[in-house]
Amino acid sequence: MNFSLIPQGKLLVLYDGNCALCQSSVKWILNRDKQCFFVFASLESKIGEEFSVRQSPGDNTEATGSLVLVDNHRIYRRSTASLKIAQRLGYPYAFLALFLIVPNFIRDAVYNLIAVNRYRWFGQRCWVRQEKWQSRFLD
């Protein structure tokens, strides 16, 4: 994995670029990320492919349909990625990180239920990014 693709001091959020829920989540993060911690790329982009295929060495699980957070050479997916993002956004969202004490298999079961149904429940759409956020996207 080529971590040099991520600007120094930034955390990379990979999301499903075809998913209305995922795009809304990115907008939600952008509106609350006052410190500009995060940069973004879709899972379908070249940089998305670079980081989303494996969670860790030896892990053959694909991240397709999963939120991915790359933070200081560590890769988090699904519910853990979501909670780590909330943690970085500060008060009051950081309190959501308390759910990290819930076992991963329970958190991810809920996450996966939403992920599997996201197109049916929220739809698909093409997102036109606002100019003010263009520099925050790597794809």
Coordinates of C-alpha atoms in Angstrom, one line a residue:
M1 CA 0.0 0.0 0.0
N2 CA 1.3 3.4 -0.9
F3 CA 0.7 5.5 2.1
S4 CA 2.5 8.4 0.5
L5 CA -0.7 9.0 -1.6
I6 CA -2.2 10.5 1.6
P7 CA -1.2 14.0 2.5
Q8 CA 0.9 14.1 5.6
G9 CA -1.1 14.6 8.8
K10 CA -4.4 13.7 7.1
L11 CA -6.7 10.7 7.5
L12 CA -8.2 9.1 4.4
V13 CA -11.9 8.2 4.3
L14 CA -12.9 5.8 1.5
Y15 CA -16.6 5.6 0.7
D16 CA -18.9 4.0 -1.9
G17 CA -19.1 6.8 -4.6
N18 CA -22.4 5.4 -5.9
C19 CA -24.3 5.3 -2.6
A20 CA -26.6 8.1 -1.6
L21 CA -26.2 7.3 2.1
C22 CA -22.4 7.2 1.8
Q23 CA -22.3 10.5 -0.1
S24 CA -24.5 12.1 2.6
S25 CA -22.2 10.7 5.2
V26 CA -19.2 12.4 3.5
K27 CA -21.0 15.7 3.4
W28 CA -21.9 15.3 7.1
I29 CA -18.3 14.7 8.0
L30 CA -17.1 17.7 5.8
N31 CA -19.6 20.0 7.6
R32 CA -18.3 19.0 11.0
D33 CA -14.5 18.5 10.3
K34 CA -13.5 22.0 11.3
Q35 CA -9.9 20.9 11.8
C36 CA -9.8 19.4 8.2
F37 CA -8.5 16.1 9.5
F38 CA -10.0 14.1 6.7
V39 CA -9.5 13.7 2.9
F40 CA -11.7 11.6 0.8
A41 CA -11.7 9.2 -2.1
S42 CA -14.3 6.8 -3.5
L43 CA -13.7 3.1 -3.2
E44 CA -14.1 3.0 -7.0
S45 CA -11.1 5.3 -7.6
K46 CA -7.5 4.3 -8.1
I47 CA -6.6 5.4 -4.5
G48 CA -9.7 3.6 -3.2
E49 CA -8.5 0.4 -4.9
E50 CA -5.1 0.8 -3.3
F51 CA -6.4 0.8 0.2
S52 CA -9.7 -1.0 0.3
V53 CA -8.8 -4.5 -0.8
R54 CA -7.2 -5.9 2.3
Q55 CA -7.7 -4.9 5.9
S56 CA -4.3 -6.1 6.9
P57 CA -1.5 -8.4 5.5
G58 CA -2.9 -11.8 5.1
D59 CA -6.6 -10.7 5.2
N60 CA -8.3 -11.6 1.9
T61 CA -11.6 -9.9 2.8
E62 CA -12.7 -7.3 0.3
A63 CA -13.8 -4.0 1.6
T64 CA -16.4 -3.4 -1.2
G65 CA -19.4 -1.7 0.3
S66 CA -17.5 -0.8 3.4
L67 CA -16.4 2.5 4.8
V68 CA -12.6 2.5 5.2
L69 CA -10.5 4.8 7.3
V70 CA -6.7 5.0 6.8
D71 CA -5.1 6.6 9.9
N72 CA -1.4 6.7 10.4
H73 CA -0.7 3.5 8.4
R74 CA -3.6 1.7 10.1
I75 CA -6.7 0.6 8.2
Y76 CA -10.1 0.5 9.9
R77 CA -13.3 -0.7 8.2
R78 CA -17.1 -0.7 8.8
S79 CA -18.3 0.2 12.3
T80 CA -14.8 0.8 13.6
A81 CA -14.1 3.3 10.8
S82 CA -17.3 5.1 11.5
L83 CA -16.6 5.4 15.3
K84 CA -13.0 6.4 14.8
I85 CA -14.2 9.2 12.4
A86 CA -16.7 10.4 15.0
Q87 CA -14.0 10.3 17.7
R88 CA -11.8 12.7 15.6
L89 CA -14.7 15.1 15.1
G90 CA -14.6 16.1 18.7
Y91 CA -17.5 17.0 21.0
P92 CA -20.3 15.9 20.9
Y93 CA -19.6 13.2 18.2
A94 CA -16.6 11.8 20.0
F95 CA -18.9 10.2 22.6
L96 CA -20.0 7.8 19.9
A97 CA -16.5 6.2 20.3
L98 CA -17.8 4.7 23.5
F99 CA -19.4 2.1 21.3
L100 CA -15.9 0.8 20.5
I101 CA -16.3 -1.3 23.7
V102 CA -19.1 -3.2 22.1
P103 CA -17.6 -6.3 20.4
N104 CA -16.8 -5.8 16.8
F105 CA -18.9 -8.7 15.6
I106 CA -22.0 -7.1 17.1
R107 CA -21.3 -3.6 15.8
D108 CA -20.5 -4.9 12.3
A109 CA -23.6 -7.0 12.2
V110 CA -25.7 -3.8 12.5
Y111 CA -23.3 -2.0 10.0
N112 CA -23.6 -4.9 7.5
L113 CA -27.4 -4.9 7.7
I114 CA -27.4 -1.2 6.6
A115 CA -24.6 -1.7 4.1
V116 CA -26.4 -4.6 2.3
N117 CA -29.6 -2.6 2.0
R118 CA -28.2 0.9 1.4
Y119 CA -29.1 1.1 -2.3
R120 CA -32.6 -0.1 -1.7
W121 CA -33.2 2.1 1.3
F122 CA -31.3 5.3 0.3
G123 CA -30.7 4.9 -3.5
Q124 CA -27.9 5.6 -5.8
R125 CA -26.9 9.0 -7.2
C126 CA -24.0 10.9 -8.7
W127 CA -22.8 13.6 -6.4
V128 CA -21.5 16.9 -7.7
R129 CA -19.0 18.2 -5.2
Q130 CA -19.0 21.7 -4.0
E131 CA -16.1 23.8 -5.1
K132 CA -15.1 24.6 -1.5
W133 CA -14.5 21.0 -0.8
Q134 CA -12.7 20.0 -4.0
S135 CA -9.2 20.1 -2.4
R136 CA -10.4 17.5 0.2
F137 CA -10.9 14.8 -2.4
L138 CA -8.0 12.7 -3.7
D139 CA -9.8 11.1 -6.7

